[in-house]
Coordinates of C-alpha atoms and ligand atoms in Angstrom, one line a residue:
X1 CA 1.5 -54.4 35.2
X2 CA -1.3 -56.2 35.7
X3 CA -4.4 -55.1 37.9
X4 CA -3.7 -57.7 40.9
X5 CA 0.0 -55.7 41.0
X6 CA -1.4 -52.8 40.9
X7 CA -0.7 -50.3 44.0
X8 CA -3.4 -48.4 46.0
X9 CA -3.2 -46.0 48.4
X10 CA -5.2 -44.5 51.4
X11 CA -3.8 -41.0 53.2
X12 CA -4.3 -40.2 56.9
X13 CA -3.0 -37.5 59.2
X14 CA -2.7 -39.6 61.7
X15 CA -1.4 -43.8 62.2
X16 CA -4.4 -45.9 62.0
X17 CA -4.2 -49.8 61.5
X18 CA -2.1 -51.1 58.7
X19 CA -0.7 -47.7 57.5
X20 CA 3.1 -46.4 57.5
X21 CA 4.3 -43.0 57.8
X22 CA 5.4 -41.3 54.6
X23 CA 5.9 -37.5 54.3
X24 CA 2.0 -36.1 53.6
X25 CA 0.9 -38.4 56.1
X26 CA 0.1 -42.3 57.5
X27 CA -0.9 -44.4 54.3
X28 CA -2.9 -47.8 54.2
X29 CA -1.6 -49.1 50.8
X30 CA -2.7 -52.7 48.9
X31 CA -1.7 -54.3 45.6
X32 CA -5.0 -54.8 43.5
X33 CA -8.6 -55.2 44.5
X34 CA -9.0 -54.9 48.2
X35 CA -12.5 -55.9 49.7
X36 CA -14.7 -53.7 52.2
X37 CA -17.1 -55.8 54.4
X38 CA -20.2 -54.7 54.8
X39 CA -22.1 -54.8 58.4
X40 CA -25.5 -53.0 58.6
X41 CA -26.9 -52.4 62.1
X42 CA -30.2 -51.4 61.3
X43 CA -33.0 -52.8 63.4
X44 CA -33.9 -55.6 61.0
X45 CA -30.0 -56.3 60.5
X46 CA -30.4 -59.5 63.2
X47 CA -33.0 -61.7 64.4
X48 CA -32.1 -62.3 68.0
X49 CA -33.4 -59.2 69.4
X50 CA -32.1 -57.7 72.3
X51 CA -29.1 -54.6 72.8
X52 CA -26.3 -56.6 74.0
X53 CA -27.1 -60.2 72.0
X54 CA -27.1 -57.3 68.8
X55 CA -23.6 -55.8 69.7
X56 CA -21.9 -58.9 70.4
X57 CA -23.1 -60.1 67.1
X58 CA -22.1 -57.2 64.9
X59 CA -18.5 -57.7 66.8
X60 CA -18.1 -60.9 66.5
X61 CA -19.7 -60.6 62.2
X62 CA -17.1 -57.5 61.8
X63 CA -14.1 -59.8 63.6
X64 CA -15.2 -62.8 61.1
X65 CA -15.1 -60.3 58.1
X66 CA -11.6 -59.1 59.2
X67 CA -9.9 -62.9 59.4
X68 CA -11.6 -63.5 56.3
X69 CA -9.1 -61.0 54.8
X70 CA -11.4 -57.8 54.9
X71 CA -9.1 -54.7 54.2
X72 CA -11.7 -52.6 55.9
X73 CA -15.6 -53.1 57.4
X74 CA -17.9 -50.6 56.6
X75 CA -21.0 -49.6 59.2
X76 CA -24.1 -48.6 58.8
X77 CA -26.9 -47.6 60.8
X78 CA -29.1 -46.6 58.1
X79 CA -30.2 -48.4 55.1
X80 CA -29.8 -46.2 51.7
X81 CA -32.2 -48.8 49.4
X82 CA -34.3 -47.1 47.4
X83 CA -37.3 -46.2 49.2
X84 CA -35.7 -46.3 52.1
X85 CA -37.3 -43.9 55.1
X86 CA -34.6 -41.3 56.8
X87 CA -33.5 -42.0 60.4
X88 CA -32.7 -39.5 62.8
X89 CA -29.0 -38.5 63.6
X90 CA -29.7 -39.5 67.2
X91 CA -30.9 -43.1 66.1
X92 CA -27.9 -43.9 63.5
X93 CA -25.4 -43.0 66.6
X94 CA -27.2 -45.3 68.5
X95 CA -27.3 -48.2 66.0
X96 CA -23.0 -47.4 65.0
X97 CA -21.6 -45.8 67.7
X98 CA -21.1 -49.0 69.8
X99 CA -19.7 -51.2 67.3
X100 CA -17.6 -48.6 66.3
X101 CA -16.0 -48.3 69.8
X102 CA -15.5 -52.2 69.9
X103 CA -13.7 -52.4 66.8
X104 CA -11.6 -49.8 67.3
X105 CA -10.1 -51.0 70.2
X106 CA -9.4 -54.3 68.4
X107 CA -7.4 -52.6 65.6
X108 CA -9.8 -53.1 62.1
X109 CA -10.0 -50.7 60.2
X110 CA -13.6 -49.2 60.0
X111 CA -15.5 -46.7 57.7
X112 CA -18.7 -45.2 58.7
X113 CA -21.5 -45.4 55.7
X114 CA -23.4 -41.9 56.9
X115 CA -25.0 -39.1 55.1
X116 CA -25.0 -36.8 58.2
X117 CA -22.1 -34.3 59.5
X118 CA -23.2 -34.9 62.9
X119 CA -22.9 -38.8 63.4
X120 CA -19.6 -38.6 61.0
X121 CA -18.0 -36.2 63.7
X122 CA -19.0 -39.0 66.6
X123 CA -18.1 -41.9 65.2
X124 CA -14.8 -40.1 64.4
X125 CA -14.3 -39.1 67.4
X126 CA -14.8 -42.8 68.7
X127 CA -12.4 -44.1 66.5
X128 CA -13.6 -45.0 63.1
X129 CA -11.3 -44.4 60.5
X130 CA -13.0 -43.2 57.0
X131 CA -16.3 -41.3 56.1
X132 CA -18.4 -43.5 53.2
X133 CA -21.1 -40.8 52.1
X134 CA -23.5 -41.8 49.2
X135 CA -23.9 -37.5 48.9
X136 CA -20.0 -37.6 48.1
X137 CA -19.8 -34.6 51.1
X138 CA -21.8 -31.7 49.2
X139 CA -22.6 -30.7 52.8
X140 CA -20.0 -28.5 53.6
X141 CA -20.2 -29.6 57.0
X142 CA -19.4 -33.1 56.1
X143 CA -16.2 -32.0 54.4
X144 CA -15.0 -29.7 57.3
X145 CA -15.7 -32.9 59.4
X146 CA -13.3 -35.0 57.6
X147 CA -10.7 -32.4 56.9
X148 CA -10.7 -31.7 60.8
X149 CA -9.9 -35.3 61.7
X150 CA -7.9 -36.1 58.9
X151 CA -9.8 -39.2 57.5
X152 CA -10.5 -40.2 53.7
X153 CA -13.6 -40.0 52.2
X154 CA -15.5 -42.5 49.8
X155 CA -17.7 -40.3 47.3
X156 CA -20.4 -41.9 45.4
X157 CA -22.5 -40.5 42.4
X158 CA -26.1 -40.3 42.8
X159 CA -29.0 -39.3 40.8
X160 CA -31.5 -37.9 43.1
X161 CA -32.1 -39.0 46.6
X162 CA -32.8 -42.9 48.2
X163 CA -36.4 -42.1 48.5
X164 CA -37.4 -41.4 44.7
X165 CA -33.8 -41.8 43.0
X166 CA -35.0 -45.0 41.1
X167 CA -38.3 -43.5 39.5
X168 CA -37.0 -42.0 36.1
X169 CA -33.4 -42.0 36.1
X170 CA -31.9 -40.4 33.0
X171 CA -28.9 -39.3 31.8
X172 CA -27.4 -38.4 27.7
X173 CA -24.3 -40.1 28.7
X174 CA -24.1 -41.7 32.3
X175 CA -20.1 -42.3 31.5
X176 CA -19.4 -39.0 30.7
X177 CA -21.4 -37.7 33.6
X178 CA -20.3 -39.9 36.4
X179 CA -16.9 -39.4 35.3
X180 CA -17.1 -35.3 35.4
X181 CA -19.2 -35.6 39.3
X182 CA -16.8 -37.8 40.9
X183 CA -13.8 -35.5 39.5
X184 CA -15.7 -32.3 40.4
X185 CA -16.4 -33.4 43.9
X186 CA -12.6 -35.2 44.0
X187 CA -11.0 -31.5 43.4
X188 CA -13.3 -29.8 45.5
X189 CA -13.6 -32.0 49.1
X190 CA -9.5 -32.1 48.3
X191 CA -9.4 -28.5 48.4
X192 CA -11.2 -28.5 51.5
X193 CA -8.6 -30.2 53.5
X194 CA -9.5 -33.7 53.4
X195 CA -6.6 -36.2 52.7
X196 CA -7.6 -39.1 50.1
X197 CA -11.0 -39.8 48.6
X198 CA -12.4 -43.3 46.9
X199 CA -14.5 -42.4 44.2
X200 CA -17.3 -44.6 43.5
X201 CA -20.0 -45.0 40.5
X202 CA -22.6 -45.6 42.8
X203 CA -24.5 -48.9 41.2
X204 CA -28.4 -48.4 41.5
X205 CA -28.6 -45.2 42.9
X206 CA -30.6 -43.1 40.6
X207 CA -29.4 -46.0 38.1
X208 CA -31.4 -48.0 35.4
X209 CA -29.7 -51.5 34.6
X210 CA -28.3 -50.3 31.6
X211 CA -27.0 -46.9 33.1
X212 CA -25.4 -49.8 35.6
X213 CA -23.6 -52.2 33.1
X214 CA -22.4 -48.9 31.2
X215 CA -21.3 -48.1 34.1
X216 CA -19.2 -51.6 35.0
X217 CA -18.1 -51.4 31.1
X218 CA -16.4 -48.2 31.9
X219 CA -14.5 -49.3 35.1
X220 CA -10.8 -49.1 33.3
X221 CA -12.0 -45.3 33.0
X222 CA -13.2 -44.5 35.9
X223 CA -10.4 -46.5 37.6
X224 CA -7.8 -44.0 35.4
X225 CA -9.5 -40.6 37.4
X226 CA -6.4 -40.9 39.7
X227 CA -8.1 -42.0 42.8
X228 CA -9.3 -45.8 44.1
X229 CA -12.2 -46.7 42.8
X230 CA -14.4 -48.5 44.6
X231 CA -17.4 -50.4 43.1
X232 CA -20.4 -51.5 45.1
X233 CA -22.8 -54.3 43.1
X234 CA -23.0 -56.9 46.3
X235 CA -26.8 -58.2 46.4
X236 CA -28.2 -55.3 44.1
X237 CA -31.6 -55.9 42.2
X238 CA -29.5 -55.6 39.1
X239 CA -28.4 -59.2 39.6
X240 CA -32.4 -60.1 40.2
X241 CA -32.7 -58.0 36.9
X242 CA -30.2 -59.9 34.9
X243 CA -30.3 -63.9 36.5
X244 CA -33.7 -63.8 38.0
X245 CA -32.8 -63.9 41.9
X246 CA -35.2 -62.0 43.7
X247 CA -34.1 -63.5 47.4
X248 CA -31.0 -60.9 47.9
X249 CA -29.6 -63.6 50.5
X250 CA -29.3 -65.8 47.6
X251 CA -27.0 -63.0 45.0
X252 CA -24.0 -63.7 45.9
X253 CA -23.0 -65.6 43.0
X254 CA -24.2 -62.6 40.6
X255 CA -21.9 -60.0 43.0
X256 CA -18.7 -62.2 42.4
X257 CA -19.3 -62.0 38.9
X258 CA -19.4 -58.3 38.9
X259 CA -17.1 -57.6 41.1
X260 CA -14.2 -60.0 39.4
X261 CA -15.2 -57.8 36.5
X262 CA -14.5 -54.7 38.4
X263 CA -11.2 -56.5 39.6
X264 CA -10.0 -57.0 36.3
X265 CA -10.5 -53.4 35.1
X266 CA -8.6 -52.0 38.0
X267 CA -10.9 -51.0 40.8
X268 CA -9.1 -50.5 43.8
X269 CA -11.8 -52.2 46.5
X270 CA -14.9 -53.6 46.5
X271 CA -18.0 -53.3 48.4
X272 CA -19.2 -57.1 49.7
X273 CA -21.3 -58.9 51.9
X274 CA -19.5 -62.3 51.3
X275 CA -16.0 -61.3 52.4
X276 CA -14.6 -64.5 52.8
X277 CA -15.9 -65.5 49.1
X278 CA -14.6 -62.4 47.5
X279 CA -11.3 -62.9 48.8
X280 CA -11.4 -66.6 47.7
X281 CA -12.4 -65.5 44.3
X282 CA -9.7 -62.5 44.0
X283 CA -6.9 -64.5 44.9
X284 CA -7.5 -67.1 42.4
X285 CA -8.4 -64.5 39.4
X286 CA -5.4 -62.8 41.0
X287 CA -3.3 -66.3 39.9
X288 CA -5.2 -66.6 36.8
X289 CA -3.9 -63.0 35.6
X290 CA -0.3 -64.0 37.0
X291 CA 0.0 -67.2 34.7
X292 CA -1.0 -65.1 31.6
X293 CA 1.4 -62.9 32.4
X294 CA 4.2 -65.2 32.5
X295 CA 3.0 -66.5 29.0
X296 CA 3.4 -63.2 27.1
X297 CA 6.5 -62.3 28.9
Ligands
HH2_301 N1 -24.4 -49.1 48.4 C1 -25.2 -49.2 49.4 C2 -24.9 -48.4 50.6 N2 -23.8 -47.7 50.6 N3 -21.8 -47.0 49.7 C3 -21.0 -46.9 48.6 N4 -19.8 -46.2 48.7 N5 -21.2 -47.6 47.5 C4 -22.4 -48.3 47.3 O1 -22.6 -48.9 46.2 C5 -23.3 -48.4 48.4 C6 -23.0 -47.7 49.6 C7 -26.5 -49.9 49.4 O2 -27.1 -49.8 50.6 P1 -28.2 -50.6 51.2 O3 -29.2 -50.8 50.2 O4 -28.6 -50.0 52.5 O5 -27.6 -52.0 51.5 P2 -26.2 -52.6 51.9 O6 -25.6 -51.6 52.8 O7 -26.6 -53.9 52.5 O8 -25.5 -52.8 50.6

């Protein structure tokens, strides 16, 4: 079977859009690579100014995501770049918790992109459907957050922390070690109660650009750890690294390159930007794949 046939799966304890029941729960399922759109609402996110002008574009950005084929959008109220300062939890709610409300009443499916027990509980509460957490819940907190509402989490590696992780990453072998942190912290947040992780490398977090490309080599791998992989490369200064582009606005062309990569070697959903592009993209290697197919068979 090829990857573009290939079935996913999502688990929920309770029906959220797009899922059926099945007997351990609702599931969102999806043949091949599924695309998560991303909407920051940090301060600097929109130029407009203003509370409402701010909501009403983050609405109307998620809505334009979602018609563009977006299997989920992902918030964030908090950015994670390297160097990045810390926000309080109080702030982040602030930033999420409003556009979380408004999409939930229009039926998209949304993940949360927090580090912090506190907002994850809140914006849970007000309707958003799956925890992204670049710590891959070590807080115990976080995990007894998600078990108790029954969500999915995505867990990402990281090396270090945002604020120093790019300094001196190392690693002996960053395949090997990825591989045995994501499985680790699969087993243990499953234990806990929660119902379905995404595992995720985590691209540039405590990453060099060769850890990186290792890394995207390795996808088929990490794609055969038994859960959906998702892969996030969409505007990282690897693509500056590689084709020279320091403008991130101006990266999307490096990010479908990766990410059809990742497609191909079986990652369950990537983490985009340019949703409508992606899906473009997808569809067509999607066809691509399909007439090979029908050659050899
Ligand atoms: N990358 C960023 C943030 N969250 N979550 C997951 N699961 N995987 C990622 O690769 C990932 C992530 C990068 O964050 P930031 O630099 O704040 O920018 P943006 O959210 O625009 O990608």
């Amino acid at each position: 079977m090829g990857w573009a046939e290939q079935l996913h799966a999502l688990t929920f304890r309770f029906a959220v859009p797009g899922s059926t029941r099945t007997s351990d729960g609702w599931k969102v399922e999806w043949r091949g690579c599924g695309v998560m759109g991303i909407l920051n609402v940090t301060p600097d996110s929109f130029s407009d100014g203003g509370r409402h002008s701010q909501l009403e574009a983050a609405v109307a950005a998620a809505r334009a995501m979602h018609g563009a084929g977006a299997l989920m959008i992902d918030v964030g109220g908090q950015s994670t770049r390297p160097g990045a300062v810390a926000v309080s939890a109080a702030e982040e709610l602030d930033r999420v918790l409003p556009v979380i409300r408004a999409l939930a009443s229009e039926g998209i499916l949304t993940s949360v992109d927090t580090m912090k027990a506190e907002v994850a509980e809140a914006v849970l509460r007000a309707g958003a459907h799956l925890i992204n957490d670049v710590t891959a819940l070590r807080d115990p907190a976080m995990r007894q957050v998600c078990a108790d509402a029954g969500v999915p989490a995505a867990l990402m590696h990281m090396q270090g922390e945002p604020r120093t992780m790019q300094q001196r990453p190392t690693y002996l072998d960053v395949v090997a070690e990825v591989q045995a942190f994501l499985q680790e912290r699969a087993e243990e947040v499953l234990a806990a109660g929660v119902p379905s992780v995404l595992l995720d490398p985590g691209l540039g977090f405590g990453k060099t650009l060769e850890h990186n490309l290792s890394l995207l080599r390795a996808t088929a791998d990490l794609s055969a750890l038994g859960h959906p992989l998702l892969v996030g490369a969409s505007r990282k200064r690897m693509i500056d690294t590689l084709a020279g582009v320091p403008d991130p606005a101006h990266r999307d062309p490096g990010s479908l390159a990766l990410h059809l990569h990742a497609a191909r070697q079986g990652a369950a959903l990537v983490r985009v930007h340019a949703v409508a592009d992606h899906v473009q993209a997808l569809r067509v290697q999607a066809a691509l794949g399909q007439a090979a197919q029908d050659r050899l068979g």
